CSV table of C-alpha atoms in Angstrom, one decimal:
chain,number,residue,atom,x,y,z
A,132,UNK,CA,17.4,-10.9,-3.0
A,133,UNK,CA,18.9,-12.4,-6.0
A,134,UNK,CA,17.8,-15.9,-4.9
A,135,UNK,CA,14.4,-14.3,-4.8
A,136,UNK,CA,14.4,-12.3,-8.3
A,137,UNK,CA,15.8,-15.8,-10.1
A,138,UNK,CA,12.8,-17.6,-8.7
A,139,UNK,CA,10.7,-15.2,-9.6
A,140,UNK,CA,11.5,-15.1,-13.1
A,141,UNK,CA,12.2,-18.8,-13.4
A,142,UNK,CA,8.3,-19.5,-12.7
A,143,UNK,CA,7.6,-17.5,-15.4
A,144,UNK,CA,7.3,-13.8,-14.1
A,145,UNK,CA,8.7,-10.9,-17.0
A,146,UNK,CA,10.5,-8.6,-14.7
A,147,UNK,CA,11.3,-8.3,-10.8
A,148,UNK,CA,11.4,-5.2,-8.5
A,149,UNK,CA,12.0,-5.4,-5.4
A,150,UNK,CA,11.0,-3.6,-2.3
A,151,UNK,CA,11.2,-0.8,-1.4
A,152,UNK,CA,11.4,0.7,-4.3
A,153,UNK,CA,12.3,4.5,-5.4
A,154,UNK,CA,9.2,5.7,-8.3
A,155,UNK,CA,12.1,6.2,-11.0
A,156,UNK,CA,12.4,2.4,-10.8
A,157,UNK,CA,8.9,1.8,-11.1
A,158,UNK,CA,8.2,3.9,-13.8
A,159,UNK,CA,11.7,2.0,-15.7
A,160,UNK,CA,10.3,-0.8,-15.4
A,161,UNK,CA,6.9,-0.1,-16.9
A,162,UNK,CA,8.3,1.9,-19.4
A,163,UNK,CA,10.2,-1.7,-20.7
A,164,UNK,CA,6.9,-3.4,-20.6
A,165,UNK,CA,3.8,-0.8,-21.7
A,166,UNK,CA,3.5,0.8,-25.0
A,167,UNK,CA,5.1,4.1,-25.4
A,168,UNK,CA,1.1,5.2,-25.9
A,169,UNK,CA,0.3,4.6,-22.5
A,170,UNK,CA,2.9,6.8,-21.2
A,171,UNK,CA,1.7,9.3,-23.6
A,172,UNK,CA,-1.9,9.0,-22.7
A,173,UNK,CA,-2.0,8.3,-18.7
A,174,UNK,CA,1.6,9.6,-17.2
A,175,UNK,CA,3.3,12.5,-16.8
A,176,UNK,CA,7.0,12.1,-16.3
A,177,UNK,CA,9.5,14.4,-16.3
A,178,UNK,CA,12.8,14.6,-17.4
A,179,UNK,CA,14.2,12.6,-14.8
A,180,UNK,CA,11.9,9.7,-14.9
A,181,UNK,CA,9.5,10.5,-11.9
A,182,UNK,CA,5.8,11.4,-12.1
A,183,UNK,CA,5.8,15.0,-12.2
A,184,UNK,CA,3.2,16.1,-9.9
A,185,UNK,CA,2.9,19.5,-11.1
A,186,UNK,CA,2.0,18.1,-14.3
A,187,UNK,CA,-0.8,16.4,-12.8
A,188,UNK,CA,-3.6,19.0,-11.9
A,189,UNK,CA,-6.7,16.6,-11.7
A,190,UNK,CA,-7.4,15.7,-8.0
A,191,UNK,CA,-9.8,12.7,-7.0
A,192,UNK,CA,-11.8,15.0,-5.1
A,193,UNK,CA,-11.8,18.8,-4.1
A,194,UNK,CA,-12.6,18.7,-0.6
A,195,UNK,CA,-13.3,16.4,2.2
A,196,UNK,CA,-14.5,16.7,6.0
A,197,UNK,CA,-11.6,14.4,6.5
A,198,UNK,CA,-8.0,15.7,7.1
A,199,UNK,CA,-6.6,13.4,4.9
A,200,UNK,CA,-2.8,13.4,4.3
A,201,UNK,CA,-1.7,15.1,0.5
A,202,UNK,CA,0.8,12.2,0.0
A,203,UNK,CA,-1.7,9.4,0.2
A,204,UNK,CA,-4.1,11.6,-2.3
A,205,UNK,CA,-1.0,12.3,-4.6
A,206,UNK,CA,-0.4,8.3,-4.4
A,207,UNK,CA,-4.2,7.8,-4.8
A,208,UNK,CA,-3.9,10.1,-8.3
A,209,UNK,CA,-0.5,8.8,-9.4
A,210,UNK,CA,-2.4,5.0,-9.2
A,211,UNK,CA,-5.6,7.2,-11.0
A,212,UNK,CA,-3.6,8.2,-13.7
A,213,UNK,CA,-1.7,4.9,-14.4
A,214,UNK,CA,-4.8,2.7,-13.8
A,215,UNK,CA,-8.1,4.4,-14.6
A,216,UNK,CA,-11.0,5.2,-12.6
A,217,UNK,CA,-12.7,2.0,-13.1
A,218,UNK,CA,-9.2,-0.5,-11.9
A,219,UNK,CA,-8.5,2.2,-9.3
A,220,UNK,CA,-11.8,1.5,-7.8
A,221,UNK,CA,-11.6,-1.9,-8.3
A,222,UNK,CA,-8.3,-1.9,-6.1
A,223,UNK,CA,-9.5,0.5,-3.7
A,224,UNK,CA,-12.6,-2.2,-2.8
A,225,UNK,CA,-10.3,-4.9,-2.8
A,226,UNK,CA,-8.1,-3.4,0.1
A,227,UNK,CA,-11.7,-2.1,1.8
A,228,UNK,CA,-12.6,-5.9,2.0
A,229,UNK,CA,-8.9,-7.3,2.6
A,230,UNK,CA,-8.1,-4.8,5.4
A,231,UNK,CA,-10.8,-6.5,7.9
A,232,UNK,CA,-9.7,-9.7,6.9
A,233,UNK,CA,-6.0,-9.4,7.7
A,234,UNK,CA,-6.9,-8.0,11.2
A,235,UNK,CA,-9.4,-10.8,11.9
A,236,UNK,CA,-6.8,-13.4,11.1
A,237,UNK,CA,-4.3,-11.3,13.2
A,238,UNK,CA,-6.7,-11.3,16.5
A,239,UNK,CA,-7.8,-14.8,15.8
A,240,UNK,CA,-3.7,-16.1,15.2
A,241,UNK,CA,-3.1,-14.1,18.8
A,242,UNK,CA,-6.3,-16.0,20.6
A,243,UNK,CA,-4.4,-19.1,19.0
A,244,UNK,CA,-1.0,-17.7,20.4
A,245,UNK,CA,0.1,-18.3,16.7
A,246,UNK,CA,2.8,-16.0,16.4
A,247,UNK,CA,4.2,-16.7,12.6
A,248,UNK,CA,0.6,-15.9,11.4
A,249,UNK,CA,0.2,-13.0,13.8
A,250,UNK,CA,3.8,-11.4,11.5
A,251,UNK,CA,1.9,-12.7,8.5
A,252,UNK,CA,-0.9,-10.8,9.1
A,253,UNK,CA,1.0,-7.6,10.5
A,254,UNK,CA,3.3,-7.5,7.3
A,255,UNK,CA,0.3,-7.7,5.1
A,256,UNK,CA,-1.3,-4.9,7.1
A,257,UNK,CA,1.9,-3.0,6.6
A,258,UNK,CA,2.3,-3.9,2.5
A,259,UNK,CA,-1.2,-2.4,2.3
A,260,UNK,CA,-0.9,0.8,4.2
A,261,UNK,CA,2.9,1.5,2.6
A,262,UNK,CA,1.0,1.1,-0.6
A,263,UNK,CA,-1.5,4.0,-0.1
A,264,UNK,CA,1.3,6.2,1.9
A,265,UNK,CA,-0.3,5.7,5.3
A,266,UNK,CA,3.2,5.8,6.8
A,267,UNK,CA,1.9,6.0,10.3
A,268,UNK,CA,0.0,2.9,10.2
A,269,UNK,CA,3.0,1.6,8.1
A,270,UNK,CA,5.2,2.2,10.8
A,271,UNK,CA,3.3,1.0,13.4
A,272,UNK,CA,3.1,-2.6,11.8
A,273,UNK,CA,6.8,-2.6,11.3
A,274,UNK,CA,7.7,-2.4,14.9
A,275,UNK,CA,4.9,-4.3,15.7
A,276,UNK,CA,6.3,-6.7,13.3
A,277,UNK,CA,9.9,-6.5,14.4
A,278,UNK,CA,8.9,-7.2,18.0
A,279,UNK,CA,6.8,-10.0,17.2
A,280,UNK,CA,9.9,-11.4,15.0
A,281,UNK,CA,12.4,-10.8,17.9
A,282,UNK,CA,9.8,-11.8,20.5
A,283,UNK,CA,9.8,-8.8,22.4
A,284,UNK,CA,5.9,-7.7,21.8
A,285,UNK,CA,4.8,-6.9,25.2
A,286,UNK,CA,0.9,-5.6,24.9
A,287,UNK,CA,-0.3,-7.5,22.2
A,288,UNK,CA,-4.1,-6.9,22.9
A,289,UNK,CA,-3.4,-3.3,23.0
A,290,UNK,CA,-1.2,-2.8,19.9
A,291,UNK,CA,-4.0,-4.7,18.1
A,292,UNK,CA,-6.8,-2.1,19.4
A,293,UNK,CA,-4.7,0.6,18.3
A,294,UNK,CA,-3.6,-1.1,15.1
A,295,UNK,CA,-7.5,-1.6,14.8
A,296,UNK,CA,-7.9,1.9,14.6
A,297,UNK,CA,-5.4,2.4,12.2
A,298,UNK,CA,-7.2,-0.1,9.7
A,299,UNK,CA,-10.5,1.5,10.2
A,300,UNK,CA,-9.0,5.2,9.7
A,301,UNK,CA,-7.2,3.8,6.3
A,302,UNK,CA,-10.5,2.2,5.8
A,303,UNK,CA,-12.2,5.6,6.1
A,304,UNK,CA,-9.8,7.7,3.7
A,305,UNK,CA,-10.2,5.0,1.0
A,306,UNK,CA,-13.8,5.0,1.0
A,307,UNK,CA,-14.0,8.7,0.8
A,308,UNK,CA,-11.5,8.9,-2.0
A,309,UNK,CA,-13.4,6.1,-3.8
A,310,UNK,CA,-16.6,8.3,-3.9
């Protein structure tokens, strides 16, 4: 980790957090690097450093045919209110096009028997779902990804149909949120 933070910084990166991360952290380290206005203008912390989510009425959207988890639409308005509409959109398409693409590389790496891209594409997959608070998909592609590491992945077509489904379901909740 500290090999990692040194390189980091010596190729010309300002900070380093590492992950996981706890929010307090986070909002430490933006704190150091925003203006104090921004705070003032698009967070609301509390005394203890976190977002205060009872300071934070605005919701994305009011209701949805989907049974969407209220930890990813908390996430979803915690990014909202440090990012804008127009950047949080801007992020949410990004991850609606990269999604696909991380799960095409990971069935074409296992046609290829390619296993080091196969726990590329897996972690990626799970970076992006841990990001948006889709834990079960995130916890899916760990194991997935710690058997594929430890070569003990037994199933592989199947856990990439139901790891399909996952993508498309995350797919689905950020495309209604981005309405």
């Amino acid at each position: 980790l500290v090999d990692a933070k040194e390189k980091c910084l010596s190729v010309g990166m300002d900070d380093f957090l590492s992950k996981p991360f706890i929010e307090s952290d986070l909002i430490e380290v933006l704190k150091k690097w925003m203006p104090q206005s921004f705070f003032e203008n698009n967070l609301e912390v509390d005394n203890e450093g976190l977002i205060n989510d009872e300071l934070i009425n605005e919701r994305i959207y009011e209701k949805s045919d989907l049974n969407i988890n209220p930890i990813i639409i908390d996430k979803i308005n915690h990014f909202k209110k440090l990012m804008g509409n127009e950047r949080l959109s801007d992020l949410l398409v990004k991850a609606i096009e990269e999604i696909p693409k991380y799960l095409y590389l990971l069935i074409e790496s296992n046609k290829n028997i390619n296993i080091e891209e196969m726990i590329r594409s897996v972690h990626s997959l799970k970076s992006m779902s841990a990001n948006f608070s889709f834990t079960k998909m995130s916890v899916y592609c760990q194991d997935f990804e710690s058997d594929l590491k430890n070569k003990k992945c037994k199933n592989i077509d199947e856990r990439i149909t139901e790891l399909n489904n996952y993508c498309y379901e995350l797919i689905r909740i950020l495309q209604e949120v981005n309405r």
